[in-house]
Amino acid sequence: MMNIAVSDWVVATTREDELVHGFVDSIATPLGIGFVYVIASDRESTIGHIVDVNLASMKKLPEGGVTTAEQAKSMIDLALSVRDEAWFRELSEQLLMLEAKSEAGGDAGEGRTQAVNRISADLR
């Protein structure tokens, strides 16, 4: 049996053969069924609802931190869709830090590169 737990992010296929992406809300192990809160699906009417799926059809998504501003923005969208204010605030702080880091690293590096290029161009 797969090692799926409540709150894991998963991708699964329902009995109606619709692809769903969401997090595990609860599990009925004896029945082999997991209940997934859907945040994305190929059937829009399913989004925002809990659906039951066979545990065997669930694929656990890899756990990983937010490392880019784009990932943070996507996760903020998810936090808003599930109305998780604490997660939204945490992700917003991470986004601000990532953008500040990007700006500090990008501007300083570009400034040095441009200055070196101008000086070496003027010396030739």
XYZ file of C-alpha atoms in Angstrom:
124
model
C 0.000 0.000 0.000
C 1.190 3.532 -0.724
C 2.374 5.759 2.054
C -0.308 8.451 1.726
C -1.261 10.524 4.767
C -3.780 13.237 5.568
C -2.565 16.634 4.262
C -0.320 15.133 1.555
C -0.548 16.787 -1.852
C -1.596 14.266 -4.477
C -2.631 13.773 -8.060
C -5.294 11.124 -8.625
C -7.894 9.831 -11.032
C -11.519 9.514 -9.944
C -13.888 6.689 -10.866
C -15.261 9.005 -13.562
C -11.715 9.191 -15.014
C -11.193 12.846 -14.162
C -7.744 13.991 -13.133
C -7.668 15.818 -9.799
C -4.924 17.650 -7.932
C -5.312 18.523 -4.291
C -4.584 17.502 -0.736
C -5.798 14.513 1.240
C -8.572 15.555 3.608
C -9.175 12.138 5.159
C -8.591 8.453 4.513
C -10.820 5.392 4.889
C -8.055 2.777 4.881
C -10.316 -0.299 5.257
C -12.200 0.779 2.134
C -9.057 1.794 0.214
C -10.481 5.277 -0.352
C -9.013 8.709 0.202
C -10.920 11.967 0.228
C -9.165 14.737 -1.689
C -9.918 18.462 -1.522
C -9.604 19.412 -5.187
C -7.723 22.569 -6.153
C -7.341 21.706 -9.854
C -9.176 19.305 -12.138
C -10.014 18.704 -15.766
C -13.655 19.127 -14.716
C -14.071 22.631 -13.294
C -17.195 21.823 -11.276
C -15.065 19.548 -9.057
C -12.692 22.335 -7.984
C -13.248 23.375 -4.388
C -15.004 20.141 -3.453
C -13.932 16.948 -1.721
C -14.007 13.834 -3.888
C -13.376 10.208 -3.016
C -10.681 8.395 -4.964
C -9.141 4.968 -4.810
C -5.905 5.057 -2.781
C -4.219 3.018 -5.527
C -4.849 5.844 -8.027
C -3.186 8.475 -5.817
C 0.310 9.672 -6.572
C 1.962 11.668 -3.800
C 3.555 14.854 -5.036
C 7.149 15.497 -3.981
C 7.638 17.688 -0.962
C 9.823 20.686 -1.477
C 10.193 24.219 -0.406
C 9.438 27.301 -2.418
C 12.666 28.341 -4.140
C 11.517 30.797 -6.815
C 9.162 33.758 -6.957
C 7.042 31.944 -9.555
C 6.606 28.944 -7.246
C 5.663 31.275 -4.391
C 3.057 33.022 -6.553
C 1.537 29.687 -7.576
C 1.406 28.523 -3.980
C -0.169 31.840 -2.932
C -2.921 31.158 -5.469
C -3.453 27.758 -3.846
C -3.543 29.269 -0.363
C -6.170 31.742 -1.525
C -8.247 29.025 -3.174
C -8.342 26.980 0.031
C -8.787 30.111 2.173
C -5.757 29.391 4.359
C -4.786 32.813 5.733
C -1.792 31.616 7.768
C -0.308 29.816 4.759
C -1.012 32.868 2.578
C 0.890 35.119 5.000
C 3.810 32.686 5.203
C 4.048 32.420 1.418
C 3.743 36.189 0.996
C 6.723 36.675 3.318
C 8.697 34.081 1.366
C 7.813 35.836 -1.900
C 9.012 39.176 -0.560
C 12.298 37.618 0.574
C 12.803 35.863 -2.770
C 12.097 39.060 -4.726
C 14.421 41.097 -2.487
C 17.155 38.483 -2.870
C 16.662 38.444 -6.630
C 16.776 42.235 -6.889
C 19.840 42.539 -4.651
C 21.714 39.801 -6.482
C 20.555 40.836 -9.948
C 21.196 44.573 -9.623
C 24.573 44.218 -7.948
C 25.732 41.640 -10.458
C 24.472 43.642 -13.423
C 26.072 46.817 -12.115
C 29.456 45.152 -11.756
C 29.205 43.538 -15.162
C 28.198 46.756 -16.898
C 30.934 48.767 -15.191
C 33.578 46.188 -16.089
C 32.367 46.047 -19.688
C 32.354 49.840 -20.067
C 35.786 50.263 -18.535
C 37.356 47.460 -20.545
C 35.689 48.819 -23.697
C 37.058 52.306 -22.980
C 40.578 50.980 -22.364
C 40.789 49.205 -25.703
